[in-house]
Amino acid sequence: MMRSSLKIALLTWLLISPASLITQEHDPSPEADRVLNHLRERFDRIEDYQVNLEVSLDMPMLRMPRKRMTFSFKQPDKTRLEARGFAMVPRRGLALSPDSLLHTLHDLEVVTGDTLIDGHPSILLQGFEEGPDNLRLLAEVIVDREIWVVRAITTRQEEKEIFRIQIDYLEVAPGLYMPEETRLAFQLNERFLRGRYQGRGASFDPDIPAPIVEEGQDMTGEASIRFSNYRVNHGIADSYFEDDGDQ
């Protein structure tokens, strides 16, 4: 459920399809499932929160200078996003639960169970995602095994990186870590884009036209979301998320 004060569009990032949670017909390995349960247990400690956002987008046909918003969340799935005037934010940049972040992946398995990545004790997961035009995409997920959060997801088409999300965290309450900044980048080739928009359902907001690409052309872009002034587990009332018809 999403509510806006004036007009807010959620940009569903190109690599997210409207699938269910982590694909049931391709269950994660037992080791990966234990990692997912650790992530869920940590996230379930957050009953609700409200945070200020600064969002910027730079992509073909769409450029949004840094825009301030307020985002609110309450378990299990209540959300509210507010801004002055028109604003846009990539959904995946706001998805904090492990099931939301990883819901398109299947055959998830642990590649490395104990390694150091960027100074953080980490677990490296690998899974696959079905892309458009029968593309098989490889995804690598970095999990911080000390504070149990997802720090990065990289998706590749063959050897080429086409999507990356990186998340920096801060401790907002004892033992509770929330994003401080999320950075997203993509580089999608013509085959991916044409497959995505030919009968498979555009994943952009419907108000945004599908991109026009020339043969052999790539589409690149990036987005960033900065989070500040968290208010966590303060007991937000359900009525705060009720739709008052101002969409």
GROMACS .gro file of N, CA, C and O in nm, residues 97-208:
model
  448
   97SER      N    1   1.361  -0.571   0.353
   97SER     CA    2   1.347  -0.709   0.397
   97SER      C    3   1.421  -0.800   0.300
   97SER      O    4   1.427  -0.774   0.181
   98PRO      N    5   1.483  -0.907   0.349
   98PRO     CA    6   1.556  -0.997   0.259
   98PRO      C    7   1.468  -1.057   0.151
   98PRO      O    8   1.512  -1.077   0.038
   99ASP      N    9   1.342  -1.087   0.183
   99ASP     CA   10   1.253  -1.144   0.082
   99ASP      C   11   1.224  -1.044  -0.029
   99ASP      O   12   1.209  -1.082  -0.145
  100SER      N   13   1.214  -0.916   0.005
  100SER     CA   14   1.190  -0.815  -0.098
  100SER      C   15   1.314  -0.794  -0.184
  100SER      O   16   1.305  -0.780  -0.306
  101LEU      N   17   1.431  -0.793  -0.122
  101LEU     CA   18   1.554  -0.772  -0.197
  101LEU      C   19   1.587  -0.889  -0.289
  101LEU      O   20   1.640  -0.870  -0.398
  102LEU      N   21   1.556  -1.010  -0.246
  102LEU     CA   22   1.603  -1.129  -0.317
  102LEU      C   23   1.491  -1.211  -0.379
  102LEU      O   24   1.513  -1.324  -0.420
  103HIS      N   25   1.372  -1.153  -0.392
  103HIS     CA   26   1.256  -1.233  -0.428
  103HIS      C   27   1.261  -1.287  -0.571
  103HIS      O   28   1.189  -1.381  -0.602
  104THR      N   29   1.342  -1.231  -0.660
  104THR     CA   30   1.346  -1.280  -0.797
  104THR      C   31   1.451  -1.389  -0.817
  104THR      O   32   1.460  -1.446  -0.926
  105LEU      N   33   1.530  -1.419  -0.715
  105LEU     CA   34   1.640  -1.514  -0.731
  105LEU      C   35   1.595  -1.657  -0.702
  105LEU      O   36   1.510  -1.681  -0.617
  106HIS      N   37   1.654  -1.752  -0.773
  106HIS     CA   38   1.629  -1.893  -0.744
  106HIS      C   39   1.762  -1.967  -0.743
  106HIS      O   40   1.866  -1.915  -0.785
  107ASP      N   41   1.759  -2.091  -0.692
  107ASP     CA   42   1.879  -2.174  -0.677
  107ASP      C   43   1.987  -2.101  -0.597
  107ASP      O   44   2.106  -2.110  -0.628
  108LEU      N   45   1.945  -2.031  -0.493
  108LEU     CA   46   2.040  -1.955  -0.412
  108LEU      C   47   2.126  -2.051  -0.331
  108LEU      O   48   2.075  -2.144  -0.268
  109GLU      N   49   2.257  -2.026  -0.332
  109GLU     CA   50   2.349  -2.111  -0.257
  109GLU      C   51   2.465  -2.028  -0.203
  109GLU      O   52   2.493  -1.919  -0.252
  110VAL      N   53   2.530  -2.082  -0.100
  110VAL     CA   54   2.646  -2.016  -0.041
  110VAL      C   55   2.769  -2.052  -0.122
  110VAL      O   56   2.800  -2.170  -0.142
  111VAL      N   57   2.841  -1.949  -0.168
  111VAL     CA   58   2.966  -1.971  -0.241
  111VAL      C   59   3.083  -1.968  -0.145
  111VAL      O   60   3.171  -2.054  -0.149
  112THR      N   61   3.085  -1.868  -0.058
  112THR     CA   62   3.189  -1.855   0.043
  112THR      C   63   3.122  -1.821   0.176
  112THR      O   64   3.049  -1.722   0.186
  113GLY      N   65   3.147  -1.903   0.277
  113GLY     CA   66   3.077  -1.886   0.403
  113GLY      C   67   3.144  -1.794   0.502
  113GLY      O   68   3.081  -1.751   0.599
  114ASP      N   69   3.272  -1.763   0.482
  114ASP     CA   70   3.344  -1.678   0.577
  114ASP      C   71   3.457  -1.610   0.502
  114ASP      O   72   3.561  -1.669   0.478
  115THR      N   73   3.434  -1.484   0.464
  115THR     CA   74   3.536  -1.408   0.391
  115THR      C   75   3.530  -1.263   0.435
  115THR      O   76   3.432  -1.221   0.500
  116LEU      N   77   3.631  -1.186   0.402
  116LEU     CA   78   3.636  -1.045   0.437
  116LEU      C   79   3.618  -0.964   0.309
  116LEU      O   80   3.698  -0.976   0.216
  117ILE      N   81   3.511  -0.884   0.303
  117ILE     CA   82   3.484  -0.800   0.185
  117ILE      C   83   3.469  -0.657   0.232
  117ILE      O   84   3.382  -0.625   0.315
  118ASP      N   85   3.556  -0.569   0.181
  118ASP     CA   86   3.556  -0.427   0.220
  118ASP      C   87   3.563  -0.410   0.371
  118ASP      O   88   3.499  -0.320   0.429
  119GLY      N   89   3.637  -0.499   0.436
  119GLY     CA   90   3.657  -0.489   0.580
  119GLY      C   91   3.548  -0.550   0.664
  119GLY      O   92   3.555  -0.545   0.787
  120HIS      N   93   3.446  -0.609   0.601
  120HIS     CA   94   3.333  -0.667   0.674
  120HIS      C   95   3.336  -0.820   0.664
  120HIS      O   96   3.351  -0.874   0.554
  121PRO      N   97   3.321  -0.893   0.776
  121PRO     CA   98   3.308  -1.039   0.768
  121PRO      C   99   3.181  -1.074   0.693
  121PRO      O  100   3.071  -1.033   0.731
  122SER      N  101   3.195  -1.148   0.585
  122SER     CA  102   3.083  -1.162   0.491
  122SER      C  103   3.062  -1.305   0.445
  122SER      O  104   3.150  -1.390   0.456
  123ILE      N  105   2.941  -1.327   0.393
  123ILE     CA  106   2.904  -1.450   0.325
  123ILE      C  107   2.868  -1.412   0.182
  123ILE      O  108   2.796  -1.314   0.159
  124LEU      N  109   2.918  -1.488   0.087
  124LEU     CA  110   2.887  -1.463  -0.054
  124LEU      C  111   2.787  -1.566  -0.103
  124LEU      O  112   2.813  -1.687  -0.098
  125LEU      N  113   2.671  -1.519  -0.147
  125LEU     CA  114   2.567  -1.604  -0.204
  125LEU      C  115   2.562  -1.587  -0.354
  125LEU      O  116   2.600  -1.482  -0.408
  126GLN      N  117   2.513  -1.689  -0.422
  126GLN     CA  118   2.495  -1.682  -0.566
  126GLN      C  119   2.363  -1.745  -0.605
  126GLN      O  120   2.323  -1.848  -0.549
  127GLY      N  121   2.294  -1.682  -0.697
  127GLY     CA  122   2.167  -1.735  -0.746
  127GLY      C  123   2.146  -1.692  -0.889
  127GLY      O  124   2.233  -1.628  -0.950
  128PHE      N  125   2.029  -1.727  -0.943
  128PHE     CA  126   1.999  -1.696  -1.082
  128PHE      C  127   1.864  -1.627  -1.091
  128PHE      O  128   1.777  -1.644  -1.007
  129GLU      N  129   1.852  -1.547  -1.196
  129GLU     CA  130   1.728  -1.476  -1.223
  129GLU      C  131   1.695  -1.493  -1.370
  129GLU      O  132   1.784  -1.489  -1.456
  130GLU      N  133   1.567  -1.517  -1.400
  130GLU     CA  134   1.524  -1.532  -1.538
  130GLU      C  135   1.499  -1.394  -1.596
  130GLU      O  136   1.406  -1.325  -1.557
  131GLY      N  137   1.583  -1.353  -1.691
  131GLY     CA  138   1.566  -1.224  -1.755
  131GLY      C  139   1.478  -1.235  -1.878
  131GLY      O  140   1.431  -1.344  -1.915
  132PRO      N  141   1.452  -1.122  -1.945
  132PRO     CA  142   1.371  -1.124  -2.067
  132PRO      C  143   1.442  -1.195  -2.180
  132PRO      O  144   1.564  -1.212  -2.179
  133ASP      N  145   1.365  -1.237  -2.280
  133ASP     CA  146   1.421  -1.301  -2.399
  133ASP      C  147   1.502  -1.424  -2.362
  133ASP      O  148   1.606  -1.452  -2.422
  134ASN      N  149   1.456  -1.499  -2.260
  134ASN     CA  150   1.520  -1.623  -2.216
  134ASN      C  151   1.664  -1.603  -2.167
  134ASN      O  152   1.746  -1.695  -2.174
  135LEU      N  153   1.693  -1.485  -2.118
  135LEU     CA  154   1.825  -1.460  -2.063
  135LEU      C  155   1.836  -1.521  -1.923
  135LEU      O  156   1.742  -1.514  -1.845
  136ARG      N  157   1.950  -1.580  -1.895
  136ARG     CA  158   1.977  -1.635  -1.762
  136ARG      C  159   2.079  -1.543  -1.695
  136ARG      O  160   2.193  -1.531  -1.741
  137LEU      N  161   2.039  -1.479  -1.588
  137LEU     CA  162   2.122  -1.379  -1.522
  137LEU      C  163   2.180  -1.436  -1.393
  137LEU      O  164   2.109  -1.502  -1.316
  138LEU      N  165   2.307  -1.411  -1.371
  138LEU     CA  166   2.376  -1.455  -1.250
  138LEU      C  167   2.377  -1.341  -1.149
  138LEU      O  168   2.412  -1.228  -1.183
  139ALA      N  169   2.337  -1.369  -1.027
  139ALA     CA  170   2.335  -1.267  -0.921
  139ALA      C  171   2.426  -1.310  -0.806
  139ALA      O  172   2.423  -1.425  -0.762
  140GLU      N  173   2.507  -1.218  -0.758
  140GLU     CA  174   2.592  -1.239  -0.641
  140GLU      C  175   2.545  -1.147  -0.529
  140GLU      O  176   2.521  -1.028  -0.552
  141VAL      N  177   2.530  -1.202  -0.411
  141VAL     CA  178   2.478  -1.128  -0.296
  141VAL      C  179   2.582  -1.132  -0.184
  141VAL      O  180   2.629  -1.240  -0.146
  142ILE      N  181   2.618  -1.015  -0.133
  142ILE     CA  182   2.710  -1.007  -0.020
  142ILE      C  183   2.630  -0.981   0.107
  142ILE      O  184   2.557  -0.881   0.116
  143VAL      N  185   2.642  -1.070   0.203
  143VAL     CA  186   2.573  -1.060   0.331
  143VAL      C  187   2.675  -1.037   0.441
  143VAL      O  188   2.774  -1.110   0.452
  144ASP      N  189   2.653  -0.936   0.522
  144ASP     CA  190   2.737  -0.910   0.638
  144ASP      C  191   2.699  -1.011   0.747
  144ASP      O  192   2.588  -1.006   0.800
  145ARG      N  193   2.791  -1.100   0.781
  145ARG     CA  194   2.759  -1.206   0.876
  145ARG      C  195   2.776  -1.163   1.022
  145ARG      O  196   2.754  -1.242   1.113
  146GLU      N  197   2.814  -1.037   1.042
  146GLU     CA  198   2.826  -0.985   1.179
  146GLU      C  199   2.698  -0.914   1.221
  146GLU      O  200   2.648  -0.935   1.332
  147ILE      N  201   2.642  -0.830   1.132
  147ILE     CA  202   2.519  -0.758   1.167
  147ILE      C  203   2.400  -0.809   1.085
  147ILE      O  204   2.289  -0.759   1.101
  148TRP      N  205   2.420  -0.905   0.997
  148TRP     CA  206   2.315  -0.972   0.920
  148TRP      C  207   2.229  -0.873   0.840
  148TRP      O  208   2.111  -0.853   0.867
  149VAL      N  209   2.296  -0.814   0.742
  149VAL     CA  210   2.229  -0.728   0.645
  149VAL      C  211   2.286  -0.759   0.507
  149VAL      O  212   2.398  -0.812   0.495
  150VAL      N  213   2.211  -0.726   0.403
  150VAL     CA  214   2.260  -0.739   0.265
  150VAL      C  215   2.337  -0.612   0.231
  150VAL      O  216   2.281  -0.502   0.236
  151ARG      N  217   2.463  -0.626   0.197
  151ARG     CA  218   2.546  -0.509   0.165
  151ARG      C  219   2.553  -0.481   0.016
  151ARG      O  220   2.574  -0.365  -0.023
  152ALA      N  221   2.536  -0.581  -0.069
  152ALA     CA  222   2.547  -0.556  -0.213
  152ALA      C  223   2.483  -0.670  -0.290
  152ALA      O  224   2.482  -0.785  -0.245
  153ILE      N  225   2.428  -0.636  -0.406
  153ILE     CA  226   2.378  -0.735  -0.502
  153ILE      C  227   2.429  -0.693  -0.639
  153ILE      O  228   2.412  -0.577  -0.680
  154THR      N  229   2.491  -0.785  -0.710
  154THR     CA  230   2.540  -0.759  -0.845
  154THR      C  231   2.481  -0.863  -0.939
  154THR      O  232   2.487  -0.984  -0.910
  155THR      N  233   2.422  -0.819  -1.048
  155THR     CA  234   2.362  -0.909  -1.146
  155THR      C  235   2.439  -0.898  -1.277
  155THR      O  236   2.468  -0.786  -1.323
  156ARG      N  237   2.471  -1.012  -1.336
  156ARG     CA  238   2.549  -1.015  -1.460
  156ARG      C  239   2.477  -1.093  -1.568
  156ARG      O  240   2.411  -1.193  -1.541
  157GLN      N  241   2.493  -1.047  -1.690
  157GLN     CA  242   2.450  -1.120  -1.809
  157GLN      C  243   2.577  -1.172  -1.875
  157GLN      O  244   2.656  -1.095  -1.929
  158GLU      N  245   2.595  -1.303  -1.865
  158GLU     CA  246   2.723  -1.363  -1.903
  158GLU      C  247   2.832  -1.300  -1.816
  158GLU      O  248   2.825  -1.306  -1.694
  159GLU      N  249   2.933  -1.234  -1.875
  159GLU     CA  250   3.039  -1.175  -1.793
  159GLU      C  251   3.017  -1.027  -1.770
  159GLU      O  252   3.096  -0.963  -1.699
  160LYS      N  253   2.911  -0.969  -1.824
  160LYS     CA  254   2.891  -0.825  -1.817
  160LYS      C  255   2.800  -0.788  -1.700
  160LYS      O  256   2.690  -0.842  -1.687
  161GLU      N  257   2.846  -0.696  -1.618
  161GLU     CA  258   2.764  -0.647  -1.508
  161GLU      C  259   2.653  -0.558  -1.563
  161GLU      O  260   2.679  -0.464  -1.637
  162ILE      N  261   2.529  -0.588  -1.526
  162ILE     CA  262   2.418  -0.506  -1.576
  162ILE      C  263   2.343  -0.436  -1.463
  162ILE      O  264   2.268  -0.341  -1.490
  163PHE      N  265   2.361  -0.478  -1.339
  163PHE     CA  266   2.291  -0.412  -1.229
  163PHE      C  267   2.372  -0.429  -1.101
  163PHE      O  268   2.429  -0.535  -1.076
  164ARG      N  269   2.375  -0.322  -1.021
  164ARG     CA  270   2.446  -0.329  -0.893
  164ARG      C  271   2.375  -0.241  -0.792
  164ARG      O  272   2.336  -0.128  -0.821
  165ILE      N  273   2.357  -0.294  -0.673
  165ILE     CA  274   2.305  -0.215  -0.561
  165ILE      C  275   2.402  -0.233  -0.444
  165ILE      O  276   2.442  -0.345  -0.412
  166GLN      N  277   2.443  -0.122  -0.386
  166GLN     CA  278   2.533  -0.122  -0.271
  166GLN      C  279   2.468  -0.042  -0.159
  166GLN      O  280   2.411   0.065  -0.183
  167ILE      N  281   2.478  -0.094  -0.036
  167ILE     CA  282   2.410  -0.033   0.077
  167ILE      C  283   2.509  -0.013   0.191
  167ILE      O  284   2.575  -0.109   0.234
  168ASP      N  285   2.518   0.110   0.241
  168ASP     CA  286   2.594   0.141   0.362
  168ASP      C  287   2.495   0.153   0.478
  168ASP      O  288   2.384   0.206   0.460
  169TYR      N  289   2.537   0.109   0.597
  169TYR     CA  290   2.447   0.104   0.711
  169TYR      C  291   2.499   0.188   0.827
  169TYR      O  292   2.619   0.216   0.838
  170LEU      N  293   2.406   0.225   0.915
  170LEU     CA  294   2.441   0.285   1.043
  170LEU      C  295   2.355   0.221   1.151
  170LEU      O  296   2.246   0.171   1.124
  171GLU      N  297   2.406   0.223   1.274
  171GLU     CA  298   2.333   0.166   1.387
  171GLU      C  299   2.239   0.272   1.443
  171GLU      O  300   2.283   0.374   1.496
  172VAL      N  301   2.110   0.251   1.429
  172VAL     CA  302   2.011   0.351   1.470
  172VAL      C  303   1.960   0.327   1.612
  172VAL      O  304   1.898   0.414   1.671
  173ALA      N  305   1.982   0.208   1.664
  173ALA     CA  306   1.949   0.170   1.801
  173ALA      C  307   2.038   0.050   1.832
  173ALA      O  308   2.091  -0.013   1.740
  174PRO      N  309   2.060   0.020   1.959
  174PRO     CA  310   2.149  -0.092   1.990
  174PRO      C  311   2.111  -0.219   1.914
  174PRO      O  312   2.001  -0.272   1.930
  175GLY      N  313   2.201  -0.265   1.829
  175GLY     CA  314   2.179  -0.388   1.755
  175GLY      C  315   2.089  -0.376   1.633
  175GLY      O  316   2.064  -0.475   1.565
  176LEU      N  317   2.040  -0.255   1.601
  176LEU     CA  318   1.955  -0.234   1.486
  176LEU      C  319   2.028  -0.150   1.382
  176LEU      O  320   2.065  -0.034   1.410
  177TYR      N  321   2.049  -0.206   1.264
  177TYR     CA  322   2.121  -0.139   1.156
  177TYR      C  323   2.028  -0.111   1.040
  177TYR      O  324   1.956  -0.199   0.994
  178MET      N  325   2.032   0.013   0.994
  178MET     CA  326   1.946   0.057   0.884
  178MET      C  327   2.032   0.125   0.779
  178MET      O  328   2.141   0.176   0.809
  179PRO      N  329   1.985   0.132   0.654
  179PRO     CA  330   2.066   0.194   0.549
  179PRO      C  331   2.096   0.341   0.577
  179PRO      O  332   2.010   0.416   0.623
  180GLU      N  333   2.217   0.379   0.547
  180GLU     CA  334   2.257   0.520   0.549
  180GLU      C  335   2.258   0.576   0.407
  180GLU      O  336   2.221   0.690   0.384
  181GLU      N  337   2.301   0.491   0.312
  181GLU     CA  338   2.296   0.531   0.171
  181GLU      C  339   2.284   0.405   0.085
  181GLU      O  340   2.349   0.304   0.111
  182THR      N  341   2.199   0.413  -0.016
  182THR     CA  342   2.185   0.306  -0.115
  182THR      C  343   2.222   0.363  -0.251
  182THR      O  344   2.173   0.470  -0.290
  183ARG      N  345   2.309   0.293  -0.322
  183ARG     CA  346   2.351   0.335  -0.456
  183ARG      C  347   2.316   0.225  -0.555
  183ARG      O  348   2.349   0.108  -0.533
  184LEU      N  349   2.248   0.263  -0.662
  184LEU     CA  350   2.208   0.169  -0.766
  184LEU      C  351   2.266   0.213  -0.899
  184LEU      O  352   2.270   0.332  -0.930
  185ALA      N  353   2.311   0.117  -0.979
  185ALA     CA  354   2.364   0.147  -1.112
  185ALA      C  355   2.326   0.034  -1.205
  185ALA      O  356   2.318  -0.083  -1.165
  186PHE      N  357   2.301   0.067  -1.332
  186PHE     CA  358   2.269  -0.037  -1.429
  186PHE      C  359   2.328  -0.001  -1.565
  186PHE      O  360   2.352   0.115  -1.597
  187GLN      N  361   2.355  -0.105  -1.644
  187GLN     CA  362   2.399  -0.091  -1.782
  187GLN      C  363   2.334  -0.205  -1.861
  187GLN      O  364   2.379  -0.319  -1.855
  188LEU      N  365   2.227  -0.174  -1.931
  188LEU     CA  366   2.144  -0.274  -1.996
  188LEU      C  367   2.162  -0.266  -2.147
  188LEU      O  368   2.158  -0.158  -2.205
  189ASN      N  369   2.183  -0.381  -2.209
  189ASN     CA  370   2.206  -0.378  -2.353
  189ASN      C  371   2.075  -0.389  -2.430
  189ASN      O  372   1.967  -0.409  -2.374
  190GLU      N  373   2.086  -0.376  -2.561
  190GLU     CA  374   1.968  -0.373  -2.647
  190GLU      C  375   1.886  -0.501  -2.634
  190GLU      O  376   1.763  -0.497  -2.628
  191ARG      N  377   1.951  -0.616  -2.628
  191ARG     CA  378   1.877  -0.742  -2.620
  191ARG      C  379   1.792  -0.749  -2.494
  191ARG      O  380   1.677  -0.788  -2.497
  192PHE      N  381   1.851  -0.706  -2.381
  192PHE     CA  382   1.777  -0.708  -2.256
  192PHE      C  383   1.657  -0.615  -2.264
  192PHE      O  384   1.545  -0.651  -2.227
  193LEU      N  385   1.678  -0.494  -2.313
  193LEU     CA  386   1.571  -0.395  -2.318
  193LEU      C  387   1.459  -0.436  -2.411
  193LEU      O  388   1.341  -0.424  -2.379
  194ARG      N  389   1.493  -0.487  -2.528
  194ARG     CA  390   1.389  -0.527  -2.623
  194ARG      C  391   1.309  -0.645  -2.569
  194ARG      O  392   1.188  -0.653  -2.585
  195GLY      N  393   1.377  -0.738  -2.501
  195GLY     CA  394   1.306  -0.849  -2.441
  195GLY      C  395   1.215  -0.805  -2.330
  195GLY      O  396   1.103  -0.853  -2.315
  196ARG      N  397   1.260  -0.708  -2.250
  196ARG     CA  398   1.181  -0.660  -2.138
  196ARG      C  399   1.052  -0.594  -2.186
  196ARG      O  400   0.948  -0.606  -2.125
  197TYR      N  401   1.057  -0.522  -2.298
  197TYR     CA  402   0.942  -0.443  -2.339
  197TYR      C  403   0.861  -0.506  -2.451
  197TYR      O  404   0.768  -0.446  -2.500
  198GLN      N  405   0.892  -0.628  -2.492
  198GLN     CA  406   0.813  -0.694  -2.596
  198GLN      C  407   0.725  -0.801  -2.532
  198GLN      O  408   0.762  -0.917  -2.523
  199GLY      N  409   0.610  -0.758  -2.483
  199GLY     CA  410   0.510  -0.851  -2.434
  199GLY      C  411   0.538  -0.909  -2.297
  199GLY      O  412   0.465  -0.996  -2.252
  200ARG      N  413   0.642  -0.861  -2.228
  200ARG     CA  414   0.675  -0.918  -2.098
  200ARG      C  415   0.641  -0.823  -1.984
  200ARG      O  416   0.669  -0.852  -1.869
  201GLY      N  417   0.587  -0.707  -2.018
  201GLY     CA  418   0.545  -0.615  -1.913
  201GLY      C  419   0.652  -0.516  -1.875
  201GLY      O  420   0.755  -0.552  -1.820
  202ALA      N  421   0.634  -0.391  -1.912
  202ALA     CA  422   0.731  -0.288  -1.876
  202ALA      C  423   0.734  -0.271  -1.725
  202ALA      O  424   0.631  -0.267  -1.661
  203SER      N  425   0.853  -0.261  -1.671
  203SER     CA  426   0.863  -0.249  -1.526
  203SER      C  427   0.887  -0.106  -1.483
  203SER      O  428   0.911  -0.080  -1.367
  204PHE      N  429   0.885  -0.012  -1.577
  204PHE     CA  430   0.883   0.128  -1.538
  204PHE      C  431   0.743   0.168  -1.493
  204PHE      O  432   0.645   0.102  -1.524
  205ASP      N  433   0.736   0.279  -1.420
  205ASP     CA  434   0.607   0.336  -1.389
  205ASP      C  435   0.531   0.357  -1.521
  205ASP      O  436   0.589   0.399  -1.621
  206PRO      N  437   0.401   0.327  -1.527
  206PRO     CA  438   0.327   0.336  -1.653
  206PRO      C  439   0.325   0.476  -1.713
  206PRO      O  440   0.300   0.491  -1.832
  207ASP      N  441   0.351   0.579  -1.634
  207ASP     CA  442   0.354   0.715  -1.687
  207ASP      C  443   0.483   0.745  -1.764
  207ASP      O  444   0.493   0.847  -1.831
  208ILE      N  445   0.582   0.655  -1.753
  208ILE     CA  446   0.710   0.678  -1.818
  208ILE      C  447   0.717   0.592  -1.943
  208ILE      O  448   0.696   0.471  -1.937
   0.00000   0.00000   0.00000
